[in-house]
Coordinates of C-alpha atoms in Angstrom, one line a residue:
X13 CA 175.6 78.3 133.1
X14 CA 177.4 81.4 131.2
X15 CA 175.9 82.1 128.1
X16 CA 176.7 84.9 125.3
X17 CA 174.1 86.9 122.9
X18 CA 174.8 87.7 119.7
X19 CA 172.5 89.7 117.4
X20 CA 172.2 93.4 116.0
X21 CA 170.3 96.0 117.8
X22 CA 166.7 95.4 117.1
X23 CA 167.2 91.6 117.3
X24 CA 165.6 91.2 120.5
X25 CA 168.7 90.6 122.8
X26 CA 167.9 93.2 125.6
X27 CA 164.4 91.2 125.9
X28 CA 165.7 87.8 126.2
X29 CA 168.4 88.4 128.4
X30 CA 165.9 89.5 131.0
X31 CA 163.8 86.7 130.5
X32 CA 166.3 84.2 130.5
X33 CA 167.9 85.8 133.8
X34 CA 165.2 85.9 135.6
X35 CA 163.9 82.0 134.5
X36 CA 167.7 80.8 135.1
X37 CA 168.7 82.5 137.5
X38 CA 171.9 84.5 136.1
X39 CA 173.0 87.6 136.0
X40 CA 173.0 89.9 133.7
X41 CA 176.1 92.0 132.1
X42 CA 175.3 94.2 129.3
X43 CA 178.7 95.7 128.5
X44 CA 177.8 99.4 128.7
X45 CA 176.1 98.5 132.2
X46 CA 179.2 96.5 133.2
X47 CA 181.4 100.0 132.2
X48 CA 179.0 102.4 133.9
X49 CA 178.9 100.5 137.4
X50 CA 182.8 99.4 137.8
X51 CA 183.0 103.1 137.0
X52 CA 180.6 104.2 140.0
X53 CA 181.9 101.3 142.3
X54 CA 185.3 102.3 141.8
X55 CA 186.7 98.9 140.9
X56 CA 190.3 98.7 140.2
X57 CA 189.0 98.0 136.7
X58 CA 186.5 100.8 136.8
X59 CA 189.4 103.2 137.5
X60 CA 191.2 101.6 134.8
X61 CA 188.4 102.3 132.5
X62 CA 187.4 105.8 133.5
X63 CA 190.1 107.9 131.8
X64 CA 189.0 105.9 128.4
X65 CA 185.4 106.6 129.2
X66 CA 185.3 110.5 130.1
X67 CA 187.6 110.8 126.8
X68 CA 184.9 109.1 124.7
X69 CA 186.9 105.9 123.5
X70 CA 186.4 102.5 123.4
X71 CA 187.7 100.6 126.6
X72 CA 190.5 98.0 126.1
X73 CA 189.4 94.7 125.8
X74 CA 191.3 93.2 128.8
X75 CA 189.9 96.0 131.1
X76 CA 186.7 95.0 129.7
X77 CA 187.3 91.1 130.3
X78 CA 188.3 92.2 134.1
X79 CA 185.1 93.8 134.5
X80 CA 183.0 90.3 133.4
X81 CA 185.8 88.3 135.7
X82 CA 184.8 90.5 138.2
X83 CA 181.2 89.9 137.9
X84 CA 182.0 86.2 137.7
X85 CA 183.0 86.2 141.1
X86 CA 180.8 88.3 143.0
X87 CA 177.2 86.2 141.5
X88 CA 175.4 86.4 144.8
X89 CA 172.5 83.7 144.4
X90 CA 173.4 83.6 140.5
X91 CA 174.3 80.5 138.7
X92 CA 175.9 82.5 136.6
X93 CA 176.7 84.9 133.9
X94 CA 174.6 86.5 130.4
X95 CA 176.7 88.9 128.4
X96 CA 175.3 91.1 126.1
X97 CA 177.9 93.5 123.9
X98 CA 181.0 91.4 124.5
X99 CA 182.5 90.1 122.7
X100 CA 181.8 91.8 119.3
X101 CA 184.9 90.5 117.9
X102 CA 186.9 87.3 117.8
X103 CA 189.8 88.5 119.2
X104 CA 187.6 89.3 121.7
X105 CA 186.2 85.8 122.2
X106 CA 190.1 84.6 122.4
X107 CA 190.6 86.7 125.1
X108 CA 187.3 86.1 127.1
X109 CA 188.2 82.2 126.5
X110 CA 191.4 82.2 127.7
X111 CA 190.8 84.6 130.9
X112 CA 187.6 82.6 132.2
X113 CA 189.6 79.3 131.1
X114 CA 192.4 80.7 134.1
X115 CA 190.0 80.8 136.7
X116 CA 188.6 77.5 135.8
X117 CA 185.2 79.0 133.8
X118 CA 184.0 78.6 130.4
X119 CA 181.1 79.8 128.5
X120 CA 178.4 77.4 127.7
X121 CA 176.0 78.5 125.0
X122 CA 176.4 81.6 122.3
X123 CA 172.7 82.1 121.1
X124 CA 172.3 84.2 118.1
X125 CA 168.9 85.8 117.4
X126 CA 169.0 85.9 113.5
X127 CA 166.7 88.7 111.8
X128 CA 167.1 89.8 108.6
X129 CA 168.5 93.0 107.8
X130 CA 166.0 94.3 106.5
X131 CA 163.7 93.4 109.3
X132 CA 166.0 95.2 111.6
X133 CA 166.4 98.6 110.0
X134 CA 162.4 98.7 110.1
X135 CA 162.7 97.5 113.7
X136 CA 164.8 100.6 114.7
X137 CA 163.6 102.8 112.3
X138 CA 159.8 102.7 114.9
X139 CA 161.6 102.3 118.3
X140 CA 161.2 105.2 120.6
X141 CA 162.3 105.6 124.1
X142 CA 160.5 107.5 127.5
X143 CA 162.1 110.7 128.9
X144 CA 161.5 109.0 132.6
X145 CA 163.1 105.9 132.6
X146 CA 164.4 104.9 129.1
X147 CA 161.1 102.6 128.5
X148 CA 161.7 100.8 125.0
X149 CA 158.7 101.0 123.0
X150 CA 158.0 100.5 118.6
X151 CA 155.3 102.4 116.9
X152 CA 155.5 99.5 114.4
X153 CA 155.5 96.3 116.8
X154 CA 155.2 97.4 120.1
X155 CA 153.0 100.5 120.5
X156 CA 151.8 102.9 123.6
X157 CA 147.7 102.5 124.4
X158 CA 148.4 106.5 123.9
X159 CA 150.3 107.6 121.1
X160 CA 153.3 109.8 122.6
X161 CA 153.1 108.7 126.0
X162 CA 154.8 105.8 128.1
X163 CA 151.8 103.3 129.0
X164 CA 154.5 102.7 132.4
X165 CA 154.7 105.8 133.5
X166 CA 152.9 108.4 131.3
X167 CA 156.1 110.2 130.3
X168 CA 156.4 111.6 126.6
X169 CA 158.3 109.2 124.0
X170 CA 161.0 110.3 121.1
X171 CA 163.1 108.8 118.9
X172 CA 166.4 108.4 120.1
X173 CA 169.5 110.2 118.8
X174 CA 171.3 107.2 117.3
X175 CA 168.3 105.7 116.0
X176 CA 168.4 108.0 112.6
X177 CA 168.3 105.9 109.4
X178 CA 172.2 107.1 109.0
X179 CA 173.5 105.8 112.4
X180 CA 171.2 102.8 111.9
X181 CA 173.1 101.6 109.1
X182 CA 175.9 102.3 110.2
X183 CA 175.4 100.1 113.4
X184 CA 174.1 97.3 111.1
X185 CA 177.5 97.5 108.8
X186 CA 179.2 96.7 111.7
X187 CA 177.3 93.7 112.6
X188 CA 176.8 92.3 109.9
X189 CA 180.6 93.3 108.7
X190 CA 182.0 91.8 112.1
X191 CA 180.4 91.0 114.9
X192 CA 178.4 88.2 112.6
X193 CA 181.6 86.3 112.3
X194 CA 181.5 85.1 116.3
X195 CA 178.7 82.8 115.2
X196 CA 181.3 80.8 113.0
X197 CA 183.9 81.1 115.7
X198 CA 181.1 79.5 118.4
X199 CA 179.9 77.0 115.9
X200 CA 183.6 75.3 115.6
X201 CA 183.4 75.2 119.4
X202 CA 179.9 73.6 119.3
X203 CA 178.3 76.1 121.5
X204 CA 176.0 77.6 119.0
X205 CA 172.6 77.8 119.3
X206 CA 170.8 79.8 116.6
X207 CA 167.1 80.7 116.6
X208 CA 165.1 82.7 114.5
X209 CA 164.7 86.2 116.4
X210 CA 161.8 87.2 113.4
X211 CA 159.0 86.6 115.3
X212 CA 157.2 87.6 118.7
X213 CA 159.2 87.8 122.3
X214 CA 157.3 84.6 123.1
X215 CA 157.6 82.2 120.2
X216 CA 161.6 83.4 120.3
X217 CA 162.0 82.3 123.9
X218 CA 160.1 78.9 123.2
X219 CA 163.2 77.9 121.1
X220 CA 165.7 79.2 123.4
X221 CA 164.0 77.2 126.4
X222 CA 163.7 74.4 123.9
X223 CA 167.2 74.3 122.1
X224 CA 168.9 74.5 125.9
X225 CA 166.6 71.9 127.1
X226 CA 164.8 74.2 130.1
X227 CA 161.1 73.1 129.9
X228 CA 159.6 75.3 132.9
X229 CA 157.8 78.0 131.2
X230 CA 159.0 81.9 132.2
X231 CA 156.9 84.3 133.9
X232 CA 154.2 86.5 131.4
X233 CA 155.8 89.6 129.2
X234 CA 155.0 92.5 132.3
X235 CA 157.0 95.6 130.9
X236 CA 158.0 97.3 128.0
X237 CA 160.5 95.1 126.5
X238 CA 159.9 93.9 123.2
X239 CA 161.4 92.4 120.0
X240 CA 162.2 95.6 118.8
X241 CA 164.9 96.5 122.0
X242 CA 168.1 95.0 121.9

């Protein structure tokens, strides 16, 4: 099974892509993680990407679709792929359509975690991060036992850089602007499967087991992840 999350930072995504890894077996790809490791392994499409990367722009989209291929065929004990940050587009989409479709894969599912806007800027507007090991917590929804401090590993918490009430609209513009639109593009293809990402981590993943028909229950909630990463 390859499936495809779509939703705006704060939706949730990060969160249920682990939990739906982990219960069915796939493997993760979080674009930026996808980048960062073809970059460090070396791959012919992390040496593609690298001159892109050190300069600070965005990464062509075929270089990009190499990157998941690549992933696609090295799964180890996965049953396959999760992608989280591509596509953002529908051109995008196209392309990832048409490369899997050469090598004879498709994806399956494209589940949207829907959450008001205004939900979401409120959502970001409390997340803050660990100096230690990038632990996602949310004074609003998700707090520390110890105000400041990571309950994982007892390092101090701040606010990230992007996560200013400027940069947060500005990531939510271009969701809601663009990357919204791959819902319609998924829904013509019948692969949609929207659920209602306003409510808790658990209650969210009970309609994602239940819309794609997996009835074993996941293992408990143990780390920091929460609706308010993604």
């Amino acid at each position: 099974m390859n499936l495809i999350l779509i939703g705006a930072q704060g939706s949730g995504k990060g969160t249920q892509a682990q939990l739906l890894a982990e219960e069915l077996r796939l493997k993760p790809c979080a674009s930026g993680d996808l980048l960062r490791d073809a970059i460090a392994l070396q791959t012919p499409a992390g040496r593609a990407a690298k001159p892109y990367y050190d300069r600070g722009d965005l990464v062509p989209d075929d270089i990009v679709a190499d990157m998941i291929l690549d992933n696609l065929q090295q799964l180890g004990d996965a049953k396959g792929i999760i992608l989280d940050g591509f596509p953002r587009t529908q051109r995008q989409a196209e392309l990832l359509d048409r490369r899997l479709g050469e090598m004879g894969a498709h994806i399956d599912h494209a589940l949207y975690l829907a959450v008001p806007r205004d939900v979401l800027q409120d959502r970001l507007s409390g997340r803050v991060v660990c100096a230690a090991h990038g632990h996602v917590w949310n004074l609003k929804t998700h707090p520390p036992r110890v105000p400041g401090v990571c309950d994982l590993d007892g390092s101090p918490l701040s606010q990230r850089s992007d996560d200013t009430p400027a940069k947060i609209k500005h990531r939510l513009d271009i969701f809601f602007g663009e990357t919204i639109h791959l819902t319609e593009y998924y829904r013509r293809q019948n692969k949609l499967v929207q659920v209602n990402g306003n409510d808790s981590v658990e209650v969210v993943h009970a309609q994602i087991r239940a819309r794609l028909g997996v009835e074993r229950a996941p293992a408990p909630v143990q780390n920091e992840q929460s609706a308010a990463n993604g």
